XYZ file of N, CA, C and O in Angstrom:
792
model
N 0.834 -1.199 0.000
C 0.000 0.000 0.000
C 0.871 1.253 0.000
O 0.593 2.217 -0.695
N 1.941 1.207 0.805
C 2.862 2.341 0.867
C 3.556 2.522 -0.475
O 3.678 3.639 -0.983
N 3.979 1.405 -1.084
C 4.665 1.479 -2.380
C 3.758 2.057 -3.449
O 4.172 2.897 -4.251
N 2.493 1.621 -3.461
C 1.542 2.124 -4.452
C 1.264 3.605 -4.233
O 1.306 4.400 -5.170
N 0.998 3.985 -2.980
C 0.739 5.392 -2.684
C 1.922 6.269 -3.028
O 1.764 7.357 -3.584
N 3.122 5.776 -2.729
C 4.326 6.533 -3.027
C 4.531 6.679 -4.533
O 4.870 7.755 -5.029
N 4.293 5.589 -5.272
C 4.473 5.634 -6.732
C 3.506 6.618 -7.369
O 3.874 7.395 -8.259
N 2.258 6.627 -6.897
C 1.268 7.550 -7.462
C 1.574 8.992 -7.072
O 1.381 9.915 -7.866
N 2.045 9.189 -5.833
C 2.366 10.543 -5.380
C 3.559 11.118 -6.133
O 3.597 12.308 -6.449
N 4.542 10.268 -6.433
C 5.764 10.732 -7.087
C 5.615 10.861 -8.603
O 6.353 11.613 -9.238
N 4.677 10.109 -9.171
C 4.525 10.146 -10.629
C 3.981 11.503 -11.062
O 3.008 12.005 -10.502
N 4.622 12.088 -12.042
C 4.156 13.355 -12.586
C 3.104 13.091 -13.665
O 3.215 12.145 -14.437
N 2.084 13.935 -13.691
C 1.105 13.831 -14.772
C 1.788 14.247 -16.062
O 2.445 15.295 -16.120
N 1.685 13.412 -17.081
C 2.324 13.697 -18.356
C 1.365 13.396 -19.499
O 0.481 12.558 -19.363
N 1.517 14.091 -20.628
C 0.615 13.831 -21.757
C 1.100 12.652 -22.602
O 2.289 12.514 -22.868
N 0.162 11.807 -23.001
C 0.441 10.683 -23.891
C -0.611 10.719 -24.993
O -1.798 10.926 -24.704
N -0.231 10.537 -26.261
C -1.240 10.558 -27.327
C -2.280 9.456 -27.130
O -1.946 8.341 -26.717
N -3.525 9.768 -27.425
C -4.601 8.790 -27.321
C -4.257 7.517 -28.084
O -4.548 6.411 -27.630
N -3.604 7.662 -29.227
C -3.276 6.512 -30.068
C -2.302 5.546 -29.394
O -2.190 4.381 -29.792
N -1.589 5.996 -28.355
C -0.616 5.142 -27.669
C -1.228 4.402 -26.485
O -0.553 3.602 -25.841
N -2.497 4.681 -26.184
C -3.143 4.088 -25.018
C -3.967 2.862 -25.398
O -4.729 2.889 -26.368
N -3.791 1.794 -24.638
C -4.587 0.576 -24.819
C -5.026 0.100 -23.435
O -4.410 0.437 -22.435
N -6.095 -0.668 -23.400
C -6.508 -1.240 -22.111
C -5.490 -2.287 -21.706
O -5.137 -3.165 -22.488
N -5.005 -2.189 -20.498
C -3.974 -3.108 -20.018
C -4.554 -4.491 -19.748
O -5.668 -4.610 -19.213
N -3.804 -5.537 -20.066
C -4.247 -6.878 -19.669
C -4.226 -7.055 -18.152
O -4.784 -8.014 -17.634
N -3.597 -6.114 -17.433
C -3.556 -6.166 -15.975
C -4.733 -5.434 -15.335
O -4.879 -5.449 -14.115
N -5.566 -4.788 -16.145
C -6.746 -4.105 -15.618
C -7.738 -5.161 -15.149
O -8.129 -6.033 -15.926
N -8.134 -5.105 -13.864
C -9.014 -6.137 -13.333
C -10.440 -6.012 -13.851
O -11.221 -6.957 -13.742
N -10.787 -4.894 -14.409
C -12.144 -4.704 -14.940
C -12.209 -5.374 -16.300
O -11.698 -4.856 -17.287
N -12.816 -6.551 -16.373
C -12.833 -7.329 -17.611
C -14.194 -7.339 -18.296
O -14.287 -7.654 -19.475
N -15.246 -7.024 -17.565
C -16.581 -7.036 -18.171
C -16.793 -5.779 -19.010
O -16.257 -4.724 -18.697
N -17.577 -5.884 -20.092
C -17.820 -4.703 -20.947
C -18.532 -3.600 -20.168
O -19.331 -3.876 -19.270
N -18.212 -2.365 -20.516
C -18.890 -1.236 -19.890
C -20.249 -1.052 -20.555
O -20.366 -1.207 -21.777
N -21.297 -0.711 -19.797
C -22.610 -0.480 -20.415
C -22.516 0.614 -21.477
O -21.916 1.667 -21.246
N -23.113 0.365 -22.633
C -23.002 1.290 -23.772
C -23.509 2.688 -23.419
O -22.903 3.694 -23.791
N -24.631 2.750 -22.685
C -25.192 4.070 -22.351
C -24.278 4.828 -21.397
O -24.180 6.057 -21.460
N -23.584 4.084 -20.531
C -22.646 4.712 -19.604
C -21.469 5.312 -20.362
O -21.031 6.431 -20.073
N -20.953 4.574 -21.345
C -19.817 5.056 -22.133
C -20.233 6.257 -22.980
O -19.507 7.252 -23.067
N -21.416 6.165 -23.591
C -21.888 7.273 -24.438
C -22.077 8.542 -23.617
O -21.681 9.632 -24.034
N -22.645 8.410 -22.423
C -22.836 9.578 -21.569
C -21.513 10.201 -21.149
O -21.358 11.427 -21.152
N -20.545 9.348 -20.809
C -19.230 9.858 -20.424
C -18.538 10.515 -21.607
O -17.877 11.557 -21.458
N -18.694 9.926 -22.797
C -18.086 10.513 -24.002
C -18.619 11.920 -24.239
O -17.853 12.848 -24.553
N -19.918 12.103 -24.069
C -20.511 13.429 -24.262
C -19.975 14.423 -23.232
O -19.721 15.595 -23.551
N -19.779 13.957 -21.996
C -19.230 14.820 -20.950
C -17.797 15.225 -21.274
O -17.411 16.402 -21.128
N -16.992 14.252 -21.716
C -15.599 14.548 -22.079
C -15.545 15.515 -23.255
O -14.724 16.435 -23.287
N -16.438 15.313 -24.221
C -16.465 16.215 -25.384
C -16.795 17.637 -24.958
O -16.250 18.607 -25.510
N -17.663 17.786 -23.970
C -18.084 19.122 -23.542
C -17.114 19.769 -22.564
O -16.868 20.974 -22.615
N -16.537 18.961 -21.655
C -15.756 19.532 -20.560
C -14.285 19.124 -20.570
O -13.490 19.656 -19.801
N -13.918 18.181 -21.405
C -12.560 17.660 -21.386
C -12.431 16.555 -20.346
O -13.369 16.265 -19.602
N -11.272 15.934 -20.293
C -11.015 14.865 -19.329
C -10.631 15.496 -17.996
O -9.644 16.210 -17.904
N -11.423 15.238 -16.946
C -11.223 15.905 -15.665
C -10.300 15.140 -14.721
O -9.859 15.687 -13.716
N -10.006 13.879 -15.041
C -9.165 13.061 -14.158
C -8.175 12.284 -15.013
O -8.547 11.682 -16.023
N -6.919 12.296 -14.590
C -5.900 11.591 -15.370
C -6.095 10.078 -15.297
O -6.743 9.555 -14.390
N -5.524 9.372 -16.268
C -5.505 7.915 -16.268
C -4.239 7.443 -15.555
O -3.275 8.190 -15.422
N -4.239 6.191 -15.107
C -3.046 5.566 -14.544
C -2.654 4.435 -15.486
O -3.495 3.603 -15.851
N -1.386 4.429 -15.890
C -0.934 3.498 -16.924
C 0.398 2.864 -16.523
O 1.054 3.309 -15.587
N 0.781 1.836 -17.268
C 2.140 1.282 -17.158
C 2.679 1.121 -18.572
O 1.916 0.988 -19.544
N 3.989 1.158 -18.684
C 4.623 1.068 -20.002
C 4.451 -0.333 -20.575
O 4.496 -1.329 -19.858
N 4.240 -0.385 -21.886
C 4.111 -1.647 -22.607
C 5.031 -1.603 -23.825
O 5.577 -0.542 -24.155
N 5.208 -2.736 -24.503
C 6.087 -2.743 -25.682
C 5.588 -1.824 -26.795
O 4.412 -1.462 -26.847
N 6.514 -1.468 -27.677
C 6.231 -0.692 -28.895
C 5.654 0.691 -28.594
O 4.861 1.227 -29.367
N 6.057 1.263 -27.456
C 5.644 2.628 -27.145
C 4.217 2.788 -26.677
O 3.718 3.909 -26.592
N 3.551 1.689 -26.365
C 2.182 1.776 -25.871
C 2.168 1.881 -24.353
O 3.138 1.535 -23.677
N 1.039 2.340 -23.837
C 0.827 2.427 -22.399
C -0.481 1.718 -22.075
O -1.513 2.003 -22.683
N -0.409 0.788 -21.117
C -1.599 0.042 -20.714
C -2.350 0.767 -19.621
O -1.785 1.111 -18.585
N -3.627 1.009 -19.844
C -4.457 1.733 -18.880
C -4.977 0.761 -17.828
O -5.693 -0.190 -18.153
N -4.587 0.997 -16.564
C -5.080 0.164 -15.461
C -6.134 0.887 -14.629
O -6.925 0.252 -13.936
N -6.154 2.204 -14.668
C -7.181 2.998 -13.997
C -7.720 3.992 -15.012
O -6.991 4.887 -15.450
N -8.970 3.814 -15.383
C -9.567 4.720 -16.364
C -9.981 4.025 -17.644
O -10.055 4.659 -18.698
N -10.270 2.733 -17.567
C -10.663 1.994 -18.766
C -11.930 2.529 -19.411
O -12.039 2.588 -20.631
N -12.897 2.939 -18.590
C -14.145 3.471 -19.157
C -13.899 4.824 -19.817
O -14.458 5.127 -20.880
N -13.020 5.626 -19.215
C -12.664 6.911 -19.834
C -11.962 6.686 -21.167
O -12.224 7.378 -22.152
N -11.076 5.686 -21.210
C -10.392 5.366 -22.464
C -11.391 4.903 -23.514
O -11.320 5.322 -24.683
N -12.341 4.071 -23.116
C -13.364 3.585 -24.048
C -14.193 4.750 -24.582
O -14.525 4.803 -25.774
N -14.521 5.701 -23.700
C -15.306 6.873 -24.128
C -14.511 7.734 -25.106
O -15.051 8.225 -26.108
N -13.203 7.911 -24.836
C -12.382 8.712 -25.756
C -12.203 8.001 -27.094
O -12.178 8.644 -28.147
N -12.116 6.683 -27.068
C -12.029 5.922 -28.327
C -13.313 6.085 -29.126
O -13.278 6.177 -30.363
N -14.440 6.149 -28.440
C -15.719 6.378 -29.113
C -15.738 7.762 -29.761
O -16.169 7.915 -30.921
N -15.245 8.759 -29.048
C -15.163 10.108 -29.616
C -14.232 10.139 -30.825
O -14.511 10.815 -31.829
N -13.123 9.401 -30.737
C -12.195 9.314 -31.877
C -12.888 8.673 -33.075
O -12.806 9.174 -34.191
N -13.603 7.576 -32.827
C -14.291 6.882 -33.915
C -15.397 7.735 -34.528
O -15.709 7.610 -35.712
N -15.996 8.607 -33.698
C -17.045 9.517 -34.181
C -16.465 10.746 -34.884
O -17.215 11.582 -35.390
N -15.130 10.886 -34.870
C -14.505 12.044 -35.483
C -14.533 13.284 -34.617
O -14.247 14.387 -35.075
N -14.839 13.108 -33.312
C -14.904 14.259 -32.413
C -13.623 14.451 -31.610
O -13.483 15.413 -30.864
N -12.673 13.522 -31.763
C -11.410 13.597 -31.036
C -10.315 13.051 -31.937
O -10.468 11.972 -32.524
N -9.217 13.793 -32.066
C -8.109 13.351 -32.929
C -7.329 12.229 -32.248
O -7.230 12.171 -31.018
N -6.776 11.337 -33.051
C -6.017 10.202 -32.529
C -4.783 10.649 -31.754
O -4.319 9.941 -30.853
N -4.237 11.829 -32.107
C -3.027 12.295 -31.417
C -3.346 13.254 -30.262
O -2.465 13.927 -29.732
N -4.613 13.304 -29.830
C -4.984 14.149 -28.692
C -4.179 13.753 -27.459
O -4.119 12.573 -27.108
N -3.520 14.713 -26.801
C -2.765 14.369 -25.585
C -3.708 14.047 -24.426
O -4.654 14.773 -24.171
N -3.431 12.944 -23.755
C -4.245 12.496 -22.623
C -3.361 12.517 -21.370
O -2.261 11.956 -21.382
N -3.801 13.141 -20.279
C -2.979 13.191 -19.065
C -2.953 11.838 -18.356
O -4.004 11.242 -18.097
N -1.753 11.362 -18.059
C -1.604 10.063 -17.396
C -0.553 10.150 -16.303
O 0.291 11.050 -16.293
N -0.611 9.192 -15.380
C 0.476 8.928 -14.444
C 0.963 7.519 -14.734
O 0.161 6.601 -14.884
N 2.278 7.350 -14.816
C 2.861 6.049 -15.123
C 3.325 5.386 -13.826
O 4.056 5.990 -13.036
N 2.870 4.143 -13.605
C 3.307 3.379 -12.437
C 4.085 2.152 -12.902
O 3.917 1.705 -14.042
N 4.935 1.588 -12.054
C 5.647 0.363 -12.430
C 4.658 -0.776 -12.674
O 3.602 -0.843 -12.030
N 5.007 -1.660 -13.573
C 4.105 -2.758 -13.931
C 3.731 -3.613 -12.725
O 2.588 -4.082 -12.616
N 4.673 -3.810 -11.779
C 4.381 -4.698 -10.651
C 3.340 -4.111 -9.695
O 2.810 -4.821 -8.837
N 3.018 -2.820 -9.853
C 1.977 -2.204 -9.022
C 0.676 -1.994 -9.791
O -0.298 -1.483 -9.234
N 0.656 -2.411 -11.044
C -0.490 -2.113 -11.909
C -1.771 -2.795 -11.436
O -2.839 -2.182 -11.400
N -1.703 -4.074 -11.077
C -2.899 -4.794 -10.636
C -3.452 -4.174 -9.359
O -4.663 -3.955 -9.226
N -2.561 -3.865 -8.412
C -2.995 -3.249 -7.155
C -3.654 -1.896 -7.408
O -4.681 -1.567 -6.798
N -3.090 -1.112 -8.316
C -3.677 0.194 -8.643
C -5.069 0.015 -9.241
O -6.009 0.732 -8.898
N -5.211 -0.961 -10.135
C -6.494 -1.207 -10.779
C -7.542 -1.655 -9.768
O -8.675 -1.178 -9.771
N -7.173 -2.580 -8.886
C -8.132 -3.057 -7.884
C -8.515 -1.948 -6.914
O -9.673 -1.836 -6.510
N -7.550 -1.111 -6.545
C -7.832 -0.019 -5.618
C -8.821 0.963 -6.222
O -9.816 1.332 -5.601
N -8.569 1.385 -7.466
C -9.468 2.360 -8.080
C -10.853 1.784 -8.306
O -11.861 2.416 -8.007
N -10.910 0.567 -8.841
C -12.209 -0.019 -9.121
C -12.982 -0.331 -7.852
O -14.206 -0.296 -7.844
N -12.269 -0.622 -6.766
C -12.933 -0.844 -5.490
C -13.523 0.432 -4.920
O -14.520 0.409 -4.208
N -12.924 1.574 -5.260
C -13.407 2.858 -4.751
C -14.565 3.395 -5.583
O -15.322 4.236 -5.132
N -14.685 2.918 -6.812
C -15.762 3.405 -7.669
C -16.888 2.381 -7.673
O -17.211 1.792 -6.663
N -17.501 2.148 -8.821
C -18.560 1.154 -8.906
C -17.979 -0.200 -8.525
O -16.922 -0.574 -8.990
N -18.689 -0.910 -7.652
C -18.166 -2.182 -7.154
C -17.809 -3.117 -8.300
O -18.548 -3.241 -9.277
N -16.658 -3.751 -8.151
C -16.245 -4.731 -9.147
C -17.199 -5.913 -9.126
O -17.758 -6.257 -8.094
N -17.370 -6.543 -10.264
C -18.116 -7.793 -10.314
C -17.313 -8.821 -9.517
O -16.081 -8.812 -9.552
N -17.984 -9.722 -8.794
C -17.235 -10.709 -7.996
C -16.185 -11.476 -8.791
O -15.092 -11.734 -8.283
N -16.489 -11.819 -10.037
C -15.524 -12.606 -10.808
C -14.265 -11.787 -11.108
O -13.162 -12.334 -11.181
N -14.411 -10.465 -11.220
C -13.243 -9.605 -11.432
C -12.392 -9.535 -10.167
O -11.161 -9.539 -10.233
N -13.058 -9.461 -9.016
C -12.309 -9.417 -7.765
C -11.564 -10.735 -7.531
O -10.392 -10.733 -7.144
N -12.225 -11.858 -7.808
C -11.566 -13.156 -7.636
C -10.326 -13.253 -8.516
O -9.258 -13.690 -8.078
N -10.468 -12.818 -9.772
C -9.332 -12.867 -10.701
C -8.211 -11.937 -10.252
O -7.029 -12.261 -10.385
N -8.572 -10.777 -9.710
C -7.563 -9.835 -9.236
C -6.766 -10.393 -8.065
O -5.538 -10.295 -8.026
N -7.469 -11.009 -7.103
C -6.777 -11.631 -5.977
C -5.863 -12.758 -6.455
O -4.743 -12.907 -5.971
N -6.349 -13.554 -7.403
C -5.542 -14.659 -7.921
C -4.275 -14.138 -8.599
O -3.189 -14.690 -8.428
N -4.407 -13.028 -9.326
C -3.245 -12.455 -10.021
C -2.213 -11.939 -9.030
O -1.009 -12.125 -9.221
N -2.680 -11.307 -7.964
C -1.752 -10.827 -6.941
C -1.063 -11.994 -6.234
O 0.126 -11.927 -5.924
N -1.806 -13.075 -6.000
C -1.200 -14.259 -5.392
C -0.161 -14.863 -6.327
O 0.919 -15.275 -5.891
N -0.476 -14.890 -7.616
C 0.481 -15.410 -8.602
C 1.738 -14.549 -8.651
O 2.824 -15.037 -8.990
N 1.588 -13.258 -8.312
C 2.746 -12.350 -8.279
C 3.552 -12.501 -6.992
O 4.548 -11.811 -6.795
N 3.084 -13.375 -6.091
C 3.852 -13.660 -4.884
C 3.344 -13.007 -3.613
O 3.955 -13.157 -2.553
N 2.235 -12.270 -3.671
C 1.716 -11.639 -2.456
C 0.966 -12.660 -1.610
O 0.203 -13.475 -2.132
N 1.175 -12.616 -0.305
C 0.432 -13.469 0.619
C -0.955 -12.859 0.827
O -1.175 -11.665 0.543
N -1.907 -13.642 1.352
C -3.227 -13.066 1.660
C -3.134 -11.871 2.610
O -3.888 -10.900 2.468
N -2.198 -11.940 3.560
C -2.026 -10.818 4.487
C -1.546 -9.565 3.756
O -2.042 -8.456 4.002
N -0.586 -9.734 2.837
C -0.067 -8.590 2.080
C -1.140 -8.000 1.171
O -1.287 -6.778 1.078
N -1.898 -8.882 0.506
C -2.974 -8.402 -0.364
C -4.033 -7.668 0.446
O -4.517 -6.603 0.047
N -4.393 -8.230 1.608
C -5.382 -7.576 2.467
C -4.920 -6.209 2.936
O -5.679 -5.239 2.905
N -3.655 -6.115 3.351
C -3.107 -4.825 3.785
C -3.092 -3.817 2.649
O -3.362 -2.630 2.837
N -2.770 -4.300 1.456
C -2.664 -3.422 0.295
C -4.010 -2.842 -0.109
O -4.121 -1.657 -0.440
N -5.056 -3.673 -0.042
C -6.353 -3.279 -0.592
C -7.427 -3.014 0.462
O -8.550 -2.669 0.124
N -7.072 -3.206 1.740
C -8.033 -2.906 2.801
C -9.033 -4.012 3.075
O -10.164 -3.742 3.484
N -8.647 -5.266 2.857
C -9.501 -6.408 3.160
C -8.856 -7.235 4.267
O -7.642 -7.177 4.470
N -9.655 -8.044 4.934
C -9.083 -8.976 5.906
C -8.398 -10.110 5.153
O -8.792 -10.451 4.031
N -7.385 -10.706 5.776
C -6.709 -11.835 5.132
C -7.675 -13.003 4.970
O -7.569 -13.777 4.012
N -8.647 -13.108 5.869
C -9.654 -14.178 5.753
C -10.476 -14.007 4.476
O -10.748 -14.982 3.762
N -10.885 -12.768 4.187
C -11.649 -12.508 2.959
C -10.813 -12.864 1.724
O -11.322 -13.463 0.775
N -9.536 -12.492 1.750
C -8.667 -12.778 0.607
C -8.526 -14.285 0.415
O -8.619 -14.800 -0.704
N -8.321 -15.029 1.520
C -8.192 -16.491 1.421
C -9.463 -17.118 0.848
O -9.410 -18.038 0.039
N -10.603 -16.620 1.308
C -11.882 -17.130 0.810
C -12.006 -16.897 -0.689
O -12.397 -17.788 -1.447
N -11.640 -15.696 -1.138
C -11.718 -15.379 -2.565
C -10.741 -16.229 -3.382
O -11.066 -16.674 -4.491
N -9.553 -16.451 -2.833
C -8.573 -17.287 -3.540
C -9.079 -18.718 -3.662
O -8.872 -19.375 -4.690
N -9.764 -19.209 -2.625
C -10.331 -20.553 -2.692
C -11.403 -20.628 -3.775
O -11.439 -21.571 -4.568
N -12.260 -19.616 -3.838
C -13.309 -19.597 -4.865
C -12.710 -19.458 -6.260
O -13.222 -20.019 -7.229
N -11.615 -18.719 -6.363
C -10.961 -18.518 -7.662
C -10.366 -19.812 -8.209
O -10.065 -19.906 -9.393
N -10.206 -20.816 -7.336
C -9.636 -22.095 -7.771
C -10.692 -23.044 -8.321
O -10.361 -24.154 -8.750
N -11.947 -22.632 -8.297
C -13.014 -23.485 -8.819
C -12.926 -23.602 -10.337
O -12.176 -22.885 -10.994
N -13.723 -24.454 -10.891
C -13.724 -24.726 -12.331
C -13.904 -23.441 -13.145
O -14.760 -22.616 -12.827
N -13.108 -23.265 -14.220
C -13.279 -22.091 -15.087
C -14.699 -21.965 -15.638
O -15.214 -20.862 -15.784
N -15.341 -23.090 -15.907
C -16.719 -23.048 -16.425
C -17.651 -22.433 -15.391
O -18.569 -21.665 -15.732
N -17.426 -22.763 -14.128
C -18.248 -22.211 -13.057
C -18.017 -20.710 -12.923
O -18.961 -19.927 -12.766
N -16.747 -20.293 -13.011
C -16.432 -18.866 -12.920
C -16.969 -18.103 -14.129
O -17.404 -16.957 -14.006
N -16.967 -18.745 -15.299
C -17.573 -18.121 -16.487
C -19.062 -17.902 -16.272
O -19.608 -16.856 -16.650
N -19.730 -18.887 -15.669
C -21.159 -18.750 -15.391
C -21.410 -17.609 -14.410
O -22.370 -16.847 -14.551
N -20.522 -17.458 -13.424
C -20.617 -16.335 -12.484
C -20.439 -15.016 -13.229
O -21.175 -14.056 -13.006
N -19.463 -14.968 -14.135
C -19.211 -13.745 -14.898
C -20.374 -13.361 -15.798
O -20.585 -12.176 -16.073
N -21.143 -14.347 -16.239
C -22.318 -14.077 -17.093
C -23.586 -13.869 -16.275
O -24.669 -13.748 -16.828
N -23.440 -13.859 -14.942
C -24.569 -13.682 -14.013
C -25.610 -14.788 -14.127
O -26.787 -14.581 -13.827
N -25.176 -15.971 -14.563
C -26.082 -17.120 -14.601
C -26.230 -17.726 -13.211
O -27.216 -18.394 -12.918
N -25.227 -17.530 -12.373
C -25.279 -17.897 -10.958
C -24.701 -16.727 -10.172
O -24.022 -15.870 -10.742
N -24.981 -16.695 -8.866
C -24.444 -15.596 -8.066
C -23.354 -16.107 -7.124
O -23.095 -17.315 -7.046
N -22.729 -15.187 -6.409
C -21.591 -15.538 -5.560
C -22.003 -16.492 -4.436
O -21.245 -17.390 -4.080
N -23.212 -16.312 -3.896
C -23.667 -17.195 -2.820
C -23.782 -18.632 -3.318
O -23.433 -19.583 -2.608
N -24.248 -18.807 -4.566
C -24.355 -20.152 -5.125
C -22.966 -20.759 -5.353
O -22.754 -21.953 -5.122
N -22.022 -19.914 -5.787
C -20.646 -20.395 -5.981
C -20.069 -20.851 -4.644
O -19.433 -21.909 -4.549
N -20.306 -20.052 -3.594
C -19.804 -20.423 -2.272
C -20.422 -21.735 -1.795
O -19.746 -22.585 -1.206
N -21.722 -21.917 -2.059
C -22.398 -23.157 -1.658
C -21.784 -24.357 -2.381
O -21.578 -25.420 -1.776
N -21.489 -24.195 -3.664
C -20.866 -25.274 -4.429
C -19.466 -25.579 -3.894
O -19.056 -26.747 -3.828
N -18.735 -24.528 -3.518
C -17.386 -24.714 -2.964
C -17.447 -25.484 -1.649
O -16.681 -26.411 -1.412
N -18.410 -25.122 -0.793
C -18.574 -25.811 0.489
C -18.953 -27.270 0.256
O -18.417 -28.182 0.901
N -19.873 -27.504 -0.679
C -20.299 -28.877 -0.981
C -19.125 -29.695 -1.512
O -18.948 -30.861 -1.142
N -18.304 -29.087 -2.363
C -17.150 -29.801 -2.915
C -16.170 -30.174 -1.804
O -15.682 -31.290 -1.727
N -15.899 -29.234 -0.893
C -14.970 -29.494 0.202
C -15.502 -30.567 1.145
O -14.748 -31.401 1.647
N -16.827 -30.525 1.386
C -17.427 -31.544 2.249
C -17.297 -32.922 1.614
O -17.001 -33.913 2.281
N -17.499 -32.979 0.300
C -17.379 -34.248 -0.420
C -15.952 -34.780 -0.371
O -15.717 -35.971 -0.142
N -14.976 -33.885 -0.563
C -13.564 -34.278 -0.500
C -13.212 -34.776 0.897
O -12.515 -35.783 1.063
N -13.720 -34.106 1.926
C -13.446 -34.515 3.302
C -14.023 -35.897 3.581
O -13.380 -36.728 4.241
N -15.239 -36.161 3.084
C -15.842 -37.483 3.285
C -15.019 -38.570 2.610
O -14.815 -39.650 3.155
N -14.532 -38.274 1.384
C -13.703 -39.252 0.673
C -12.436 -39.562 1.459
O -12.021 -40.719 1.564
N -11.816 -38.539 2.037
C -10.599 -38.749 2.824
C -10.880 -39.595 4.053
O -10.111 -40.499 4.405
N -12.002 -39.312 4.717
C -12.362 -40.090 5.903
C -12.626 -41.545 5.534
O -12.245 -42.467 6.252
N -13.314 -41.751 4.397
C -13.592 -43.119 3.928
C -12.296 -43.873 3.664
O -12.158 -45.050 4.013
N -11.325 -43.187 3.043
C -10.037 -43.837 2.747
C -9.305 -44.209 4.029
O -8.716 -45.278 4.149
N -9.346 -43.282 5.017
C -8.658 -43.536 6.281
C -9.296 -44.728 6.993
O -8.610 -45.626 7.488
N -10.629 -44.779 7.013
C -11.308 -45.880 7.697
C -11.063 -47.202 6.967
O -10.927 -48.246 7.594
N -10.980 -47.146 5.619
C -10.729 -48.351 4.841
C -9.316 -48.874 5.117
O -9.092 -50.080 5.272
N -8.355 -47.953 5.213
C -6.962 -48.336 5.476
C -6.806 -48.879 6.896
O -5.944 -49.710 7.159
N -7.637 -48.404 7.803
C -7.563 -48.872 9.189
C -8.099 -50.291 9.290
O -7.733 -51.063 10.122
């Protein structure tokens, strides 16, 4: 948390051409933005300009991956496609190191519209894959280590199940119930094996 806050505080706002900005693969927001939301934001940007800088990390070939501000980027791309914004329009950004990009994305999205559960699960899994313990992730993002462990356990479920969660075909409570049922079944199998061996 200190490293992220320090990196954002020290980073200077700098202009980057719109054409150099892409949505980062490290951005935890993976679900499409509602079309009406993007259109409304595009109209606001066209009338008032961009009021808040984006947060990005450097990528190959001179591109910058947007980890905070994906909806703003989508709205500006819409304005570009409509001919209302030039491709070389300078966009104010702050550049953070790549290793802090996921944390920055989760922090911003957690402060704004709540992330979809499947996005939060994927974000926790990515931080764990980067070597953060549940305690470190919890300290970084303001969650209890117990909550992080629970999310990491759910993130280990079948990809098909997580896809169904992402499509809102099932909800988080149903996923948790399936996880509990699976663990209970595994525990029974272990007990059966132990009793058989005895």
